[in-house]
XYZ file of C-alpha atoms in Angstrom:
428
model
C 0.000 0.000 0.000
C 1.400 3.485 -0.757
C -0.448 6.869 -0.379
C -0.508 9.740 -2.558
C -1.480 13.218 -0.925
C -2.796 16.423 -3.111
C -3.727 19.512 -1.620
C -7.421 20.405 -3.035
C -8.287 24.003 -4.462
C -11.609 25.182 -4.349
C -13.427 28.177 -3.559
C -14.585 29.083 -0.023
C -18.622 27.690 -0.259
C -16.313 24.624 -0.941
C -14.700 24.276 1.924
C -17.670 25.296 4.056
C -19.089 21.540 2.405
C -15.936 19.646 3.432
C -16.464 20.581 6.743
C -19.599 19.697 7.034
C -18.915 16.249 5.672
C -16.191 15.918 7.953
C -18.610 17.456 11.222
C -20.912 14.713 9.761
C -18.475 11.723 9.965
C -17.605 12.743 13.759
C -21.216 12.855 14.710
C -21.623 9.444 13.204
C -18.532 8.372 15.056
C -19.964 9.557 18.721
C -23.251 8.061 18.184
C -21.611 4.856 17.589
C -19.605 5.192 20.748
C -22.528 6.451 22.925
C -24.755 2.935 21.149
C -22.073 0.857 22.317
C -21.559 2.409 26.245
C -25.346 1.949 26.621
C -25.985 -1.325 25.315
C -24.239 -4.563 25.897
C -22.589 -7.112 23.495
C -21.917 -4.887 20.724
C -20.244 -5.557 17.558
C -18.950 -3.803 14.434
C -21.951 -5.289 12.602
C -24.047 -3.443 15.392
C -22.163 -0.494 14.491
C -22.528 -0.795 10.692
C -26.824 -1.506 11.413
C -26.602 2.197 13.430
C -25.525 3.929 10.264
C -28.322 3.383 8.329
C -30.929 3.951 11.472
C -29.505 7.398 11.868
C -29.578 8.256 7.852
C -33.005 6.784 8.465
C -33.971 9.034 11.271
C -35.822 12.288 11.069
C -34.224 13.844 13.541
C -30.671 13.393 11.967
C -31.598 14.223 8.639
C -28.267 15.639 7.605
C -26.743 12.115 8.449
C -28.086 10.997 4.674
C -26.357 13.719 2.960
C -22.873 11.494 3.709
C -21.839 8.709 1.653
C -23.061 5.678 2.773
C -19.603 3.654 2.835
C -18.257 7.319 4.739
C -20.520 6.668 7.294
C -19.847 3.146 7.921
C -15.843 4.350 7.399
C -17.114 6.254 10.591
C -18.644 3.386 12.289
C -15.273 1.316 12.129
C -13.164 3.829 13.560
C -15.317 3.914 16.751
C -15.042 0.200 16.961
C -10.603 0.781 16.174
C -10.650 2.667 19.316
C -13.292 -0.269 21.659
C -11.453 -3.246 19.737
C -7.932 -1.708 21.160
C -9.312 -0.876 24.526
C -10.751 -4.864 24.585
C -7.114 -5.860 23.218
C -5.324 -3.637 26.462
C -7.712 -5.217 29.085
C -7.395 -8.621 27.853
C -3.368 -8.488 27.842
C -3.471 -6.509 31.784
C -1.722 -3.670 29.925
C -0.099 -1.285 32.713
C -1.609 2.009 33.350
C -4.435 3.757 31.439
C -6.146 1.127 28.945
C -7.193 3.670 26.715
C -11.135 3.722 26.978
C -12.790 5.604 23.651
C -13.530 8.898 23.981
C -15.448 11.176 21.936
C -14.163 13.109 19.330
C -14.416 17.033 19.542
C -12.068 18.246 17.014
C -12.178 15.780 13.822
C -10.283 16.801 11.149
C -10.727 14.503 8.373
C -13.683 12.168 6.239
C -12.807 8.696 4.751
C -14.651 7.531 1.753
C -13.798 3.998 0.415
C -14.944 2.877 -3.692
C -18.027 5.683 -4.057
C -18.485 9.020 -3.125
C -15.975 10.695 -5.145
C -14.836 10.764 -8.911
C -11.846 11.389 -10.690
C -11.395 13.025 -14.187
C -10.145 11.594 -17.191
C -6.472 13.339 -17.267
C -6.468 12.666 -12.808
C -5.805 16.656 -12.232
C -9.611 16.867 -10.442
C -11.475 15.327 -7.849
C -14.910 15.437 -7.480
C -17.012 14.456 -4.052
C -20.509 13.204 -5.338
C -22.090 12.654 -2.075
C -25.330 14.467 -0.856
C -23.062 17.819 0.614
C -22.475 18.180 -3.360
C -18.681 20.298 -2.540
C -18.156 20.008 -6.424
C -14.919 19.605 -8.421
C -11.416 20.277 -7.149
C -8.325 20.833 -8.703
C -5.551 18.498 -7.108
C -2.411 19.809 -6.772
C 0.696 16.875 -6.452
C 3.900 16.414 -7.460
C 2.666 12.560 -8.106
C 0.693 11.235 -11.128
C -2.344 9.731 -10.448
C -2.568 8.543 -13.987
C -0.153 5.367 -13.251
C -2.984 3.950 -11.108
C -6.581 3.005 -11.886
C -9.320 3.638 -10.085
C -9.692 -0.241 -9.105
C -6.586 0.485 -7.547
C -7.508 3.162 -5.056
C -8.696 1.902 -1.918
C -9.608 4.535 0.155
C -9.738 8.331 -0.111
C -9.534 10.325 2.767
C -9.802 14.297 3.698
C -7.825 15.873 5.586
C -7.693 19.328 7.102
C -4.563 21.176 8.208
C -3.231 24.415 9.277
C -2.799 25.204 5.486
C -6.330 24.056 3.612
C -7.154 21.098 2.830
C -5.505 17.778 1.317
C -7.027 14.638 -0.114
C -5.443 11.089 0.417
C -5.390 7.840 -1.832
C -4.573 4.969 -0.665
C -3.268 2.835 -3.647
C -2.790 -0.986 -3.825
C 0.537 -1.016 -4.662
C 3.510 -3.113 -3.712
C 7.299 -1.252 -3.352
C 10.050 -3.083 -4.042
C 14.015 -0.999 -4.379
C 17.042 -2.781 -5.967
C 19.643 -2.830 -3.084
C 23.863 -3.193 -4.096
C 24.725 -5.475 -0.921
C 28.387 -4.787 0.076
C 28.809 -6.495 3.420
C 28.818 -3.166 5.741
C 26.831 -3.928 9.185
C 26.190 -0.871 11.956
C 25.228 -0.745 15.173
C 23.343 3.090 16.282
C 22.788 4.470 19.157
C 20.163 7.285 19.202
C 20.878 10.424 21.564
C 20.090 14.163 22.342
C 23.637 14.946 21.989
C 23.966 14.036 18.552
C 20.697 12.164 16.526
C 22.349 9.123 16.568
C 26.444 7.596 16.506
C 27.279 4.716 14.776
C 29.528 2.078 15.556
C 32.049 3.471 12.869
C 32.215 6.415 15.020
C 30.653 8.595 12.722
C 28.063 11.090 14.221
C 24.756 12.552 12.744
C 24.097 15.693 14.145
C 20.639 16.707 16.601
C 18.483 18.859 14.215
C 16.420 20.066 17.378
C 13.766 21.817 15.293
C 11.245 23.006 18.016
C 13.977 24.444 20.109
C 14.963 26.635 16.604
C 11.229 27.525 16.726
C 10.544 28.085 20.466
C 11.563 32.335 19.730
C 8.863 32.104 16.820
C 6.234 30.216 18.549
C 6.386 32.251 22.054
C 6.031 35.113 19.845
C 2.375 33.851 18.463
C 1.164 32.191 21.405
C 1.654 35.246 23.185
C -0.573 37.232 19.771
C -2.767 34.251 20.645
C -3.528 34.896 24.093
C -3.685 38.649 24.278
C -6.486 38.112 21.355
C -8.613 35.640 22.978
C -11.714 36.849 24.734
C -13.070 35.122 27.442
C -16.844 33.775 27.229
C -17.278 36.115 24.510
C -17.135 34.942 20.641
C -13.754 35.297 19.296
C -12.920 38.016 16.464
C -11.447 37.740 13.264
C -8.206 38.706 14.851
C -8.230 35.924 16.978
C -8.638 33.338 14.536
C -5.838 34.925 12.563
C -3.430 34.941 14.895
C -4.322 30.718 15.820
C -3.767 30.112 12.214
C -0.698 31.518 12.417
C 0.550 29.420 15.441
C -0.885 26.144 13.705
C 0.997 26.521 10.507
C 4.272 26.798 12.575
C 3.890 23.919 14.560
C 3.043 22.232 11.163
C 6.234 23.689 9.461
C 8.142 22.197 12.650
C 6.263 18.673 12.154
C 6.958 18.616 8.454
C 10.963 19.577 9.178
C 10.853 16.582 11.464
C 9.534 14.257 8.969
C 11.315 15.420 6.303
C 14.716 14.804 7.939
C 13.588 11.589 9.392
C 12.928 10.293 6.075
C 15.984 11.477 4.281
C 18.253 10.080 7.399
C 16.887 6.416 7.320
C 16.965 6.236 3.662
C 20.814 7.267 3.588
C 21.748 4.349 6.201
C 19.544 1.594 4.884
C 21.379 2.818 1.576
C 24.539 2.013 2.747
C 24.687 -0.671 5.034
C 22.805 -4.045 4.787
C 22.336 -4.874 8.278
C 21.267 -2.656 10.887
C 20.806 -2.765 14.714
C 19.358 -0.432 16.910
C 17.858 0.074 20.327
C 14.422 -0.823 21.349
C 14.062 2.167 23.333
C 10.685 2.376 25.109
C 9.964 6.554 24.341
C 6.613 6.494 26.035
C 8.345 5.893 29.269
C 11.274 8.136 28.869
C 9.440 10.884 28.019
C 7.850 10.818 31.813
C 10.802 12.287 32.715
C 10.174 16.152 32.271
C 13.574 17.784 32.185
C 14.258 15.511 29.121
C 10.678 15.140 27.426
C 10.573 17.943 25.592
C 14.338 17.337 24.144
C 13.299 13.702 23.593
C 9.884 14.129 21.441
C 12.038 17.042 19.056
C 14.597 14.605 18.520
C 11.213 12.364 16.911
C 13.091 8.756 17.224
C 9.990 6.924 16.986
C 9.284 8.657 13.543
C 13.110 7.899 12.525
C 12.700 4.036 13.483
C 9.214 3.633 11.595
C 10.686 4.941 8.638
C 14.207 3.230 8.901
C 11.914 -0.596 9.432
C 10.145 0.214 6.609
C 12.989 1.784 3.742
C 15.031 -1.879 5.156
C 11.771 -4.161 4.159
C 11.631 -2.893 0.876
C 14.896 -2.701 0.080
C 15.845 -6.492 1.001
C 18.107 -5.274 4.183
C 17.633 -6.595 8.096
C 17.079 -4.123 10.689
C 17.340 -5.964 14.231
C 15.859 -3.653 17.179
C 17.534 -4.745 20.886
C 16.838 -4.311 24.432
C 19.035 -0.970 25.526
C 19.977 -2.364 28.606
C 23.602 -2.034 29.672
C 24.608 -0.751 26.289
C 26.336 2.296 27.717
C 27.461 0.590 30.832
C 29.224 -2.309 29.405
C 33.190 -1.780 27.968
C 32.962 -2.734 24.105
C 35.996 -3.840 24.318
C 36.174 -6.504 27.543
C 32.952 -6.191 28.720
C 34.222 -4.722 31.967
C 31.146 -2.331 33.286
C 31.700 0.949 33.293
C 29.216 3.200 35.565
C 28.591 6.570 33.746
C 26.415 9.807 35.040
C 24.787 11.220 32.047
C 26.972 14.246 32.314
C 29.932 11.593 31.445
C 30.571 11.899 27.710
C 33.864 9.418 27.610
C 34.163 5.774 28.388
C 37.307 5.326 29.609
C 37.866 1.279 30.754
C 40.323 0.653 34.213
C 41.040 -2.427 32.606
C 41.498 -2.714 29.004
C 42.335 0.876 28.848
C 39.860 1.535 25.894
C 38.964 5.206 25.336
C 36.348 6.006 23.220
C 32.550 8.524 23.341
C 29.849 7.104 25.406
C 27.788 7.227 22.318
C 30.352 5.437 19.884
C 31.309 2.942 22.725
C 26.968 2.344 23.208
C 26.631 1.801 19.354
C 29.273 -0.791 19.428
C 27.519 -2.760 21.783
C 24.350 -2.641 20.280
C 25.820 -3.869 17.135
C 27.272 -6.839 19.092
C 23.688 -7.500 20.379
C 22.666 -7.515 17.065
C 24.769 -10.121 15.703
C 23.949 -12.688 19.093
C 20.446 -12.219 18.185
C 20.863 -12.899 14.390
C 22.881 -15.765 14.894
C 20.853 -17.228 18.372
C 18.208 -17.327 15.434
C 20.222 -18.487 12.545
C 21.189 -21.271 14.402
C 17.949 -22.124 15.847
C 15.327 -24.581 13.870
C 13.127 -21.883 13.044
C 16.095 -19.996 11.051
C 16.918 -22.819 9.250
C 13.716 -23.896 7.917
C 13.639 -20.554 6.314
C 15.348 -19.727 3.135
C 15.388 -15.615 4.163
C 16.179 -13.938 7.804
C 13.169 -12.221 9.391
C 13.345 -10.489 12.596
C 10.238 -11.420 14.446
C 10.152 -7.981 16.480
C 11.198 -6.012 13.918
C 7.774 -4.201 12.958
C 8.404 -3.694 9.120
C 6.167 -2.121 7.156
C 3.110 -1.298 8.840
C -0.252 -0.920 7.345
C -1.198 2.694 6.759
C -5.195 1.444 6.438
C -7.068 -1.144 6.997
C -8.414 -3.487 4.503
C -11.603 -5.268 5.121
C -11.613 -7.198 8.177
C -8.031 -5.825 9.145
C -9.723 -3.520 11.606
C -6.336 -2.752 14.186
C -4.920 -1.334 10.838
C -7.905 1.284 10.428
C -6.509 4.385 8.954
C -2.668 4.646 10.256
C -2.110 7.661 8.536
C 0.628 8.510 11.242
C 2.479 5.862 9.694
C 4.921 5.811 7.518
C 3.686 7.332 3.711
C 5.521 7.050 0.363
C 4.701 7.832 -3.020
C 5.719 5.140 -5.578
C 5.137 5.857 -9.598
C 6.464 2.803 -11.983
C 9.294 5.042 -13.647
C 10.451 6.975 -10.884
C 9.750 5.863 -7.283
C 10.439 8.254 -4.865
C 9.660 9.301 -1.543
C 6.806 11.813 -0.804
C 7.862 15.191 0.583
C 6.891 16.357 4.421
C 3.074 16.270 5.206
């Protein structure tokens, strides 16, 4: 599956109609979730019956004026969010379990095979549902023309700071000729620097938000002094908020961007790959390093470094963190270290190297116990290819059918493929 985004350009009364589609699909979504709180025993078919009772009802009579398959698109994200919370009870998951709330704030419709038309040279879109928002023109740096329409899966809205974009999902399967030359790395991800690898070579910390923070103090303050409480807000207002979304969406997009263009260049060059399994959600409960943490955007980096390895042929091995900066690389003496300790120096092999470098070399050890522990085991050898059971891969960016935990991962990782040129999509 690969996605293709455009940004859609219409007039104003046009917009007013994608919002009301997109108002629409969140009402649809609450009722579901408010059906299945007061009635026991529900199930996604329950869900999928409610649709049509509430295009059916009089008092709901705007309900009909969405696509049929956009409602029921509706219907299966409520039951994403109670199938996950089912999934987190049933495995004792620590903490919150995630119970489904409602939605407030939607920001984007999903239509599936009808509701929507494309023209004969792909440069419009138009939404045929009962809101009638009319023709746009898409604007892409991707050809839609490659694809049929038998091909597109899904088609999704999607508001932003900036206007408005429309999503295809495309059933399409991404495969990159890879030159293997025998280099293996171990990284080590860090605030520091974005990540050292076991060659000792250093990518450097791009720290976008803290760039930004001048900027965005500046219009959260234009923000604040223009909000008026329990009054309705003026044009000024709403002005300034734009303002402060589109930079948080510049910073987002830098983030991505970078991410992207880092795990491509080291899947590019190296055929194995080992990093740490770090567990972010935890680390980021610590609040003098949080904010430093979530700019750095591992998580983002690793998605998009398991997915370039998949389809380029490579192995990327994630492994447990533990001891990694304690342990000598060289004898395996251990070393303590206080973060503010930026060189390993061993009493008794004498080995002097970074923290980082010395970290990354251990990982890539790790690595290569776990690739041959599995090599060697039964399972490995009944295989002709090496598979990493935790390494994640490519993930599904929607669901397809009955593949319900997949629903709609647009956070996941996206790239545009065309059959001359494939080539990754630029920052959303």
């Amino acid at each position: 599956m690969i996605i293709i985004e455009a940004k859609l350009k219409g007039t104003t009364s046009q917009y007013a109609k994608l919002e009301e589609a997109i108002r629409t699909s969140q009402f649809v979504r609450n009722k579901c979730l408010r059906f299945w709180m007061d009635n026991k025993g529900v199930t996604r078919n329950d869900l999928q019956k409610l649709c049509s009772q509430l295009a059916k009802n009089s008092e709901t009579p705007w309900v009909q004026r969405l696509n049929s398959q956009a409602r029921q698109s509706a219907a299966d994200r409520a039951w994403q969010a109670i199938s996950r919370f089912y999934t987190n009870c049933k495995q004792n998951k620590s903490g919150k379990k995630g119970f489904p709330k409602y939605k407030k704030f939607s920001r984007s419709v999903e239509y599936k095979k009808t509701g929507w038309k494309l023209s004969a040279d792909r440069k419009e879109i138009e939404f045929t549902d009962g809101f009638k928002a009319g023709k746009f023109a898409l604007w892409t740096s991707r050809d839609l023309l490659f694809y049929s329409e038998q091909q597109i899966q899904r088609v999704r809205i999607v508001r932003r700071a900036d206007g408005y974009y429309c999503q295809f999902l495309i059933q399409w399967e991404r495969k990159e000729e890879h030159e293997f030359n025998g280099n293996v790395v171990g990284i080590d991800l860090g605030l520091k620097e974005f990540y050292t690898d076991s060659n000792g070579n250093t990518v450097e910390n791009p720290r976008y938000l803290r760039k930004s923070e001048k900027r965005l103090k500046k219009l959260q303050r234009r923000v604040s002094k223009r909000y008026q409480r329990g009054k309705k807000q003026s044009k000024r207002y709403h002005k300034a908020r734009k303002a402060l979304a589109k930079q948080h969406l510049k910073i987002s997009r830098q983030r991505k961007d970078r991410a992207i263009k880092d795990a491509l260049a080291l899947v590019k060059s190296n055929d194995l790959i080992v990093y740490e399994d770090l567990k972010i959600k935890n680390m980021v409960k610590n609040h003098n390093l949080a904010k430093s943490i979530s700019d750095a955007s591992w998580y983002q980096f690793v998605q998009w470094l398991q997915y370039f390895a998949k389809i380029h042929g490579s192995i990327c091995i994630p492994v447990a963190p533990h001891y990694t900066t304690i342990n000598c690389s060289g004898c395996g003496e251990k070393v303590e270290k206080t973060l503010s300790t930026r060189t390993h120096q061993c009493p008794k092999c004498k080995l002097v190297l970074d923290r980082d470098w010395n970290a990354a070399r251990n990982i890539l050890a790790k690595g290569l116990q776990v690739l041959a522990e599995y090599l060697n085991s039964s399972e490995g050898h009944s295989r002709t290819g090496v598979k990493n059971p935790n390494a994640r891969g490519e993930n599904d960016h929607w669901f397809v059918d009955r593949d319900i935990d997949n629903l709609s991962r647009l956070v996941e990782p996206r790239t545009v493929v065309s059959q001359e040129s494939p080539t990754i999509t630029r920052s959303v």
